[in-house]
Amino acid sequence: MAQRASDDKAEAPALTVCVIAYNSGPTLRTCLERLEAQTFRDFETLVIDNASPDPGDVAIAAGFPSVRLVRNGENIGFARAGNQGARLARGRWYVLLNPDAFAEPDWLAELMAAAQRHPQVRSFTSRQMMADAPGLLDGLGDVMSIWGIPYRGGYMSRDTGQAFEGEVFSPCGAAMMIDRQLFLGLGGFYEPYFCYSEDVDLGYRLQLAGEPTLLVPHAAIHHLGSASSGGRKSEFAVYHGTRNRFWGVYKNTPWTLLPLVIPLHLMAVVFISSRRPNWPHAGIVWRAFVDSLKGLPVILRDRKAVQAGRRVDIADVARAMTWNPKDLTYRRPVIRPLRPM
């Protein structure tokens, strides 16, 4: 591991940007080049290499003198590496950026400006554009539906300037900023997930704790998505995404809502799997469901701690979700005016 700088508070940067790399290839170079071009300069960059089989990731990161490089001996997953980065970070604000996400020059400046405008807010997310499809959105924060199916708001829709600064259900882990102590205090990412849905799970716990997440539309990045995991429909992505969504429903949904959300979730999964384009993945989805049931004892144990940390009414949790089936069908963004705190 590269030697850490002094932990003296006077020398600590305002931000720590953490990039978790695994077979990221040339996208990592572009990601780091865009970080070096930021107009806001009071930050450090931490790259965690999750034992990439391709040695190029380490070589690329090592080519940037300002980067602190951490080399893990095995692939510990995005969730655990994200928590590792938070413990190593020196900035008050912890920023996560995917290695296939390319920031606009004022990205960090816009996030910091939003934090100054809203000192009561401690979680922020970015406007994400599709890097390989100009003019299309990759996401405007994450949305949680009453069916227990989360999605990136506005995914694959035309960017018409519809985004406004407001509250969303969850930050997207591809490009988010959170108060590091808040992140650590909530337990960080849920490590049994390994990869996928850990950002929505964190967002759910933020909701339960009464901590809003603000979408900052002028803080923009361009995102390829799933560049390290074989694509959005790879076996890895389908399995982990499906299993982790089941676990998220079991662990985070308050008891009063569970009798509604669990049947709706199972119905939604069956419906989605029944669509012709998803037939090849039916076996993977079934395996993910079975494995989610095997993991229930651990999930239910951890559920007790999550629900004990709830600081809001059940009605507030329900209002934070979308109940409109068209929102889920068309992946419509759900952005609400920031609630008073």
PDB file of C-alpha atoms in Angstrom, residues 5 12 29 41 50 58 61 67 93 115 136-137 140 161-162 172 190 196-197 217-218 222 231 234 236 249 282 299 332:
ATOM      1  CA  ALA A   5       0.077  11.214   4.285  1.00  0.00           C
ATOM      2  CA  ALA A  12      -6.358  16.862   5.780  1.00  0.00           C
ATOM      3  CA  ARG A  29      -6.922   6.341 -16.965  1.00  0.00           C
ATOM      4  CA  ARG A  41      -8.427  21.253  -5.773  1.00  0.00           C
ATOM      5  CA  ASN A  50      -9.265  -5.203  -5.896  1.00  0.00           C
ATOM      6  CA  VAL A  58      -2.058  -0.894 -10.961  1.00  0.00           C
ATOM      7  CA  ALA A  61      -2.908   4.278 -11.055  1.00  0.00           C
ATOM      8  CA  VAL A  67      -2.889   9.054  -6.292  1.00  0.00           C
ATOM      9  CA  TRP A  93     -16.416  14.303   2.734  1.00  0.00           C
ATOM     10  CA  ALA A 115     -23.000  21.253   0.657  1.00  0.00           C
ATOM     11  CA  LEU A 136     -29.182  10.192 -22.710  1.00  0.00           C
ATOM     12  CA  LEU A 137     -29.348  10.028 -18.940  1.00  0.00           C
ATOM     13  CA  LEU A 140     -30.774  11.153 -11.558  1.00  0.00           C
ATOM     14  CA  GLY A 161     -33.126  19.503 -18.446  1.00  0.00           C
ATOM     15  CA  GLN A 162     -35.875  17.944 -16.318  1.00  0.00           C
ATOM     16  CA  CYS A 172     -25.945   6.309  -6.756  1.00  0.00           C
ATOM     17  CA  TYR A 190     -23.440  -3.809   3.625  1.00  0.00           C
ATOM     18  CA  TYR A 196     -24.571  -4.326  -6.601  1.00  0.00           C
ATOM     19  CA  SER A 197     -27.370  -2.576  -4.668  1.00  0.00           C
ATOM     20  CA  PRO A 217     -27.958  18.362 -11.291  1.00  0.00           C
ATOM     21  CA  HIS A 218     -25.029  20.651 -12.113  1.00  0.00           C
ATOM     22  CA  HIS A 222     -20.463  10.553 -17.857  1.00  0.00           C
ATOM     23  CA  GLY A 231     -22.284  -5.748 -18.609  1.00  0.00           C
ATOM     24  CA  SER A 234     -24.069 -10.631 -17.317  1.00  0.00           C
ATOM     25  CA  PHE A 236     -22.638 -11.883 -12.316  1.00  0.00           C
ATOM     26  CA  VAL A 249     -36.332  -5.864   1.142  1.00  0.00           C
ATOM     27  CA  ALA A 282     -34.685 -17.253 -15.334  1.00  0.00           C
ATOM     28  CA  ILE A 299     -30.054 -10.810   7.199  1.00  0.00           C
ATOM     29  CA  ARG A 332     -39.007   7.927 -14.328  1.00  0.00           C
TER      30      ARG A 332
END
